Coordinates of C-alpha atoms in Angstrom, one line a residue:
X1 CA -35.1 -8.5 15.2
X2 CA -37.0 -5.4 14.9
X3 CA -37.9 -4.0 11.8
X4 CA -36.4 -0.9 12.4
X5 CA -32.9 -2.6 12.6
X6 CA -33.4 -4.6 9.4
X7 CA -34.4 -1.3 7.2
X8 CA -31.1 0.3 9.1
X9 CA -29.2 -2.8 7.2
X10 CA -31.0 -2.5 4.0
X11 CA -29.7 0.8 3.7
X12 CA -26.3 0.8 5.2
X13 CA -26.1 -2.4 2.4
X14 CA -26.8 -0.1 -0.3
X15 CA -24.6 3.2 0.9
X16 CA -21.8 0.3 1.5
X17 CA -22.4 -1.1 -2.2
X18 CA -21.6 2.6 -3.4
X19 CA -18.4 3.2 -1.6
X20 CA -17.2 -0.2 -2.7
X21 CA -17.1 0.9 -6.1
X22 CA -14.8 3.9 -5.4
X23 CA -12.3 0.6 -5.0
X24 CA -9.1 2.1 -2.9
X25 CA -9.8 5.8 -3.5
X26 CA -12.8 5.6 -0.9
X27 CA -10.6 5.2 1.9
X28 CA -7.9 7.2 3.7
X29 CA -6.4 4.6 5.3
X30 CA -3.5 7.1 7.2
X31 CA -5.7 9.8 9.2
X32 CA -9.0 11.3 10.1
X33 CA -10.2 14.7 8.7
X34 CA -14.0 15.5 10.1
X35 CA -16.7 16.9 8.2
X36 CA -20.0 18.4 8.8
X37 CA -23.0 15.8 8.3
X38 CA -26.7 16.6 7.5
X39 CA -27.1 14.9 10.9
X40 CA -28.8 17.4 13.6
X41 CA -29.0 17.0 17.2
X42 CA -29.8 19.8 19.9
X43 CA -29.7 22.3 16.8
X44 CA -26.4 21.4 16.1
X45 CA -25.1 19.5 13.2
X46 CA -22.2 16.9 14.0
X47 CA -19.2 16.6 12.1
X48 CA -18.1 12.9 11.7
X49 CA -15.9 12.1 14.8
X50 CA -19.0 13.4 16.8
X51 CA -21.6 11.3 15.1
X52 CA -18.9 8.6 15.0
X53 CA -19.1 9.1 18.8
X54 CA -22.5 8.8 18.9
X55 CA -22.8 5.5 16.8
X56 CA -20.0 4.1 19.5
X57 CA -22.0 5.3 22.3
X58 CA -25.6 3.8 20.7
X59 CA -23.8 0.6 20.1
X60 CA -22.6 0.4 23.7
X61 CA -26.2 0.9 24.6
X62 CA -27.7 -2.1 22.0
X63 CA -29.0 0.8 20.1
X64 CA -27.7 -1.1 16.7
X65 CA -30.1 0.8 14.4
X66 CA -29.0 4.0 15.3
X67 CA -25.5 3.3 15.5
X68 CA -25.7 1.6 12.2
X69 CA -27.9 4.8 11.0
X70 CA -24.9 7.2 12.4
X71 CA -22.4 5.7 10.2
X72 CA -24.3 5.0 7.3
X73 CA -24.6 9.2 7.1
X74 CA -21.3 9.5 7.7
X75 CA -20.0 7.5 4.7
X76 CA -23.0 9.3 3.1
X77 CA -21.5 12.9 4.0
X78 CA -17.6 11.7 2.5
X79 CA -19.5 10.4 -0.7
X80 CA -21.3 13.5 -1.4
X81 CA -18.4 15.7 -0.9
X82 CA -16.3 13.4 -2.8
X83 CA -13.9 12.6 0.4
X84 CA -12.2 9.4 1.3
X85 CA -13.6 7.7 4.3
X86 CA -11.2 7.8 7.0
X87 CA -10.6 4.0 8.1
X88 CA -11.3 4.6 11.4
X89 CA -15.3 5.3 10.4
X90 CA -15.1 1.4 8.8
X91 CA -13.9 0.2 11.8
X92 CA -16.3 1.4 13.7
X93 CA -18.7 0.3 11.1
X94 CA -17.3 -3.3 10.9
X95 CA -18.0 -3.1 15.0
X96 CA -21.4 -2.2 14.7
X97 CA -22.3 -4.8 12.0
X98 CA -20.7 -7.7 13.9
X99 CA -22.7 -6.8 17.4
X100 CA -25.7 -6.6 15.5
X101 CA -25.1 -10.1 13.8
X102 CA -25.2 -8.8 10.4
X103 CA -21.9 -10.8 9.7
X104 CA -22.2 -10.9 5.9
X105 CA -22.4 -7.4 5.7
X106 CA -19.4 -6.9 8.1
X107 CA -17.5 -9.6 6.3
X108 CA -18.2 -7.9 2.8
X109 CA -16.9 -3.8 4.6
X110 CA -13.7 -5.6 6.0
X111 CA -12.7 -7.9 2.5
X112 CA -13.1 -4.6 0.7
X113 CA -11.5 -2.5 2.7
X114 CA -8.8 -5.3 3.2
X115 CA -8.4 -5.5 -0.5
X116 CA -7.7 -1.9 -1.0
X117 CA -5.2 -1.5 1.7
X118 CA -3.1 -4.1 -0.2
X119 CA -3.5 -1.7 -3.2
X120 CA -2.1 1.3 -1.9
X121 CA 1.2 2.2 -1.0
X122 CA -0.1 4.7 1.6
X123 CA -1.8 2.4 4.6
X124 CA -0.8 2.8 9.0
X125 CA 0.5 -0.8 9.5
X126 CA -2.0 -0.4 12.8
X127 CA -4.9 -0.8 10.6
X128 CA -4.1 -2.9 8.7
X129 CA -3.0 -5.2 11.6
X130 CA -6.3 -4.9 12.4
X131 CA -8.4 -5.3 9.3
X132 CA -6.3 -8.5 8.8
X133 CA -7.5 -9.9 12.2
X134 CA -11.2 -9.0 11.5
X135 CA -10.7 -11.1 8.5
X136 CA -9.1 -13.6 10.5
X137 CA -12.1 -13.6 13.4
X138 CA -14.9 -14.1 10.9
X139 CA -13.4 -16.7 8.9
X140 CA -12.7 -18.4 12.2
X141 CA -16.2 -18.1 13.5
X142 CA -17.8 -19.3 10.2
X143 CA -16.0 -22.3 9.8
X144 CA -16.4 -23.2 13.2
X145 CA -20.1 -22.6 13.2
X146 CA -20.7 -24.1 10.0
X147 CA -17.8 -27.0 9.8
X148 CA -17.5 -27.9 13.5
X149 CA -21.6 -27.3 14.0
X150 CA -20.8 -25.2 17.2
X151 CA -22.2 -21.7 17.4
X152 CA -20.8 -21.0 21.2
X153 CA -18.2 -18.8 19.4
X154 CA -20.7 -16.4 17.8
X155 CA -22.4 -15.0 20.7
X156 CA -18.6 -14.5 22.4
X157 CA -17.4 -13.1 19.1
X158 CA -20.5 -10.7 18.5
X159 CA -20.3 -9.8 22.4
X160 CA -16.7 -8.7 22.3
X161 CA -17.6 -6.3 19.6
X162 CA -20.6 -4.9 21.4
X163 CA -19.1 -3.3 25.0
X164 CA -22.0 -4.5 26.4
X165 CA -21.5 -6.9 29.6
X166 CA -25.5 -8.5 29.0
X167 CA -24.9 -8.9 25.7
X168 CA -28.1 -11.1 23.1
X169 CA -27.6 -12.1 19.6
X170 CA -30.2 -9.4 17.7
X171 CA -31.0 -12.2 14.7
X172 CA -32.3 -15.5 14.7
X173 CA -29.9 -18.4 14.5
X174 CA -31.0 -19.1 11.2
X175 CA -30.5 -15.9 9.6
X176 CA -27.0 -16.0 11.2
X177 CA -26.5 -19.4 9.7
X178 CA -27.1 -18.2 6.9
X179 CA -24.7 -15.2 6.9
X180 CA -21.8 -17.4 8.3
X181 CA -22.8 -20.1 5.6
X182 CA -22.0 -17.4 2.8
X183 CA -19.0 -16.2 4.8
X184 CA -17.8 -20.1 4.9
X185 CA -18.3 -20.6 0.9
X186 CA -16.6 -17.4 0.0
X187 CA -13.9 -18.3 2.1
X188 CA -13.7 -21.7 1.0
X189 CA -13.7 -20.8 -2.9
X190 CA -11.2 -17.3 -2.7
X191 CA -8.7 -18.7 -0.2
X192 CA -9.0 -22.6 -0.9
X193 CA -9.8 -23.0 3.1

């Protein structure tokens, strides 16, 4: 993994950490209202559905840093201004995260924002749908990586997020272990699985 991508995951860990403890007031879980970011490109600063199209577009191209970068300003740019997240941006987040193998990290975003849709009364059944099945995937994947001893799944699961059609796990096995291991425990003691 280069180091580039690691200090991209340091941070996103820490701007992730921060919107966590908004709880369910970080997120609009119903729609999407852009705003301006302190991102720049061509002279022009992007609004959050454009860098939000540019993370997509950098992931698609195994660009994971700056993908991961993208949306780590635009939580950034909600924070500041005191805005909840649109859902959508954590999706894309969660997508991201998983294609770059930083499966803790992705595992934490999607139990959080899980958690907080079940808090609100105000939550499109569409995303929720499809934070539930995020859930479901990486429980899945760690428990048969870490039970059954079979990573097969991970690359498949990783490469599904990706878009890419020559798609290579970014971290070493053991790091990924390790994430899927923590994944596996948390599982294990919250949900009795």
């Amino acid at each position: 993994m280069n180091n580039r991508l690691r200090e991209q995951a340091n941070y996103a860990a820490i701007i992730l950490n921060s919107v966590f403890m908004r709880g369910p007031s970080a997120w609009d879980f119903t729609g999407n209202h852009p705003i301006e970011t302190s991102v720049r490109i061509n002279g022009k600063y992007l609004d959050s559905n454009e860098l939000g199209n540019f993370a997509t577009q950098a992931k698609r191209n195994g660009q994971y840093d700056a993908a991961i970068g993208a949306y780590s300003n635009i939580f950034v740019a909600y924070t500041n201004l005191g805005e909840r997240i649109p859902v959508m941006h954590a999706r894309g987040f969660f997508k991201v995260l998983v294609s770059a193998n930083f499966f803790q990290l992705a595992f934490s975003l999607v139990c959080t924002v899980y958690a907080d849709m079940e808090k609100s009364s105000r939550v499109n059944v569409y995303e929720g749908e499809l934070f539930r099945d995020y859930f479901r995937g990486l429980r899945a994947i760690a428990i048969e990586a870490i039970d059954n001893d079979d990573m097969t799944c991970v690359r498949e699961f990783a490469k599904n997020y990706s878009g890419q059609s020559y798609y290579k796990l970014c971290r070493s096995e053991t790091e990924i272990i390790k994430d899927l291991q923590t994944i596996r425990e948390q599982v294990s003691k919250i949900y009795g699985m």
